[in-house]
Amino acid sequence: MYTKFLLLFLFFPYILSSQTQKNTSFKTISGFVTYKNEALSGAKILVKNRNESAKTNFKGFYTIEAKTGEILTFDFLGLKQKAILIEEVTQTLNIELKTENKTPKLQLNKDLKLGGSSIGSLTSGFELVTIDAKTLNKNAATITEAILEKVPSFFTKQNKFGENLIYLKRQELKGPVLWQIDGFGFDMPFPIFIDEIKFIYISCTKLNGCIIKVETTINYDKIKDINFDNYYFSEEDYYNYDAILYENQKKYEPEYLNDFSDTSNSNEVLNTYKKQYSKYKDSDNYHFNVINYFQKTYKNKDILLEVLSDYEKFAANNPEDLKGIAYKYQELNEDKKALAIYRKVANLRPNYAQSYRDLANCFTDLKNYKNFWYIYANYLKKGFKIEDNDIGEIMASEIISNYTKGKKSNLHYPRIKINNADKISEADVRLVFEWNTSEAEFILEFVNPYLQTYQAENSIESSNRLILDQKKKGYTSKEVFIEKQTEGDWFVNFTYLGNKQYKPTILKVTTYYNWGKPNQTKKINVFEFTVENIKTQLLKLNKFS
């Protein structure tokens, strides 16, 4: 059996190289363009770098011919342009245009990563930085901007009030940096002119976190009309338990599920399913609706596997649907079945970084470390790189982990070593988020035991360049570390913003406990999202649970 398995793998590079690099034929893309949920008539759709355009009709509907790999831009006077890269599965693109955000942002970090920074790696270490006011940029708009120019380990994110909060890169889950101005503590600085600053001392330690201490020439007796209480976080800046549990989401249940209400055993369930299959299989999301219903109601793995098998045949050429099926197989601990699916996806998408990582990860789950290394050797041989982006960080983590395992076990495989001293190799918790479609848009929210929140947004509104990078390089994933899980509850929340298609988004969350340690364990949860703009609690993590 192992010999056959290895032979199949050895043909994998040939299979990949035999695939067509790009689909060069035209196809019709259609959908609706809206603004504030109203049809937008006269919006212009343009194929970038080619003289092909279309406009929406009075219902906001459009059609346009485009090729895989081309970029469509959506424009309307006074609204922010959106750019969408066409993939092989792209058919429907429903676009919501929004007004341009005129609020200035100080975010200087240019990494194309979900959330704008790489949560979870060790930041460039420093314990104390002293900044002489004479070296500050006198033209900086704020003290925050002046400090960002001096300390590359800092970056800012705006809260919902438009205030720029400073975070230490890769330590975002610990909350924003605190301020001490002339001996008094603040959560954010009150207005200070650059020429009023004498010195800035920045101390960062693992024990106390980061504090920016500012010494000024301000005469506080002469200051009027400033309410210093405004420069502390209000209750609205902290988590207020406004996420609903995933299982409490109100979802539309199609009528065909009523056929199962009178079934009392597994045989009856399967017979009813087989009778209705030919009638409903083409209905939107039929298979996943049935799978979710069976998983919740009957908890019978054999029934689930039968439906998943049918779904495999139905979705044979759709890599997004196939990924959702693979996620469910992994949730059910059917790693060999998941591997077979990821092989199909890799053959459909041979130039996607995610294809290689998913295969390599499956081989790790099967403890087939030799093929894990050959996957990445083949990846590098084909000219791909382990880049400084979200998928690159996941690859680096898993390569380091397997390198360490091989070193301890004296395994002699053609390994690839990642020389990255900043990468965390051990942590109390490692979270890997994966979603099946590159059109998915959402907000991830992390809440620490002090109820401080950190949000990472994956959307065109927050970063059109990031979405384009995900599509061009082929990845839909993100990792997050909780290096030291302090006592108390940690929450992981998810707000779904849609995916431009008439189908749900499937999200897989893998939680690794004691990552990189001898007692490492993991749990996989798969979620399906259709309801938009509702904050949903995915996980509640507790050190003692």
Coordinates of C-alpha atoms in Angstrom, one line a residue, residues 12-23 343-351 382:
F12 CA 2.9 14.4 -8.9
P13 CA 5.5 16.8 -10.4
Y14 CA 4.7 15.4 -13.9
I15 CA 1.0 15.9 -13.3
L16 CA 1.6 19.5 -12.2
S17 CA 3.8 20.3 -15.1
S18 CA 1.3 18.9 -17.6
Q19 CA -1.3 21.5 -16.6
T20 CA -2.1 24.5 -18.8
Q21 CA -0.7 27.6 -17.2
K22 CA -3.7 29.8 -18.0
N23 CA -7.0 29.5 -19.6
R343 CA -4.3 16.1 -5.1
K344 CA -7.3 17.0 -7.4
V345 CA -7.1 20.7 -6.4
A346 CA -3.3 20.7 -7.0
N347 CA -3.9 19.4 -10.5
L348 CA -6.5 22.0 -11.2
R349 CA -4.3 24.7 -9.6
P350 CA -0.7 23.8 -10.2
N351 CA 0.6 27.3 -9.8
K382 CA 9.8 25.0 -10.0

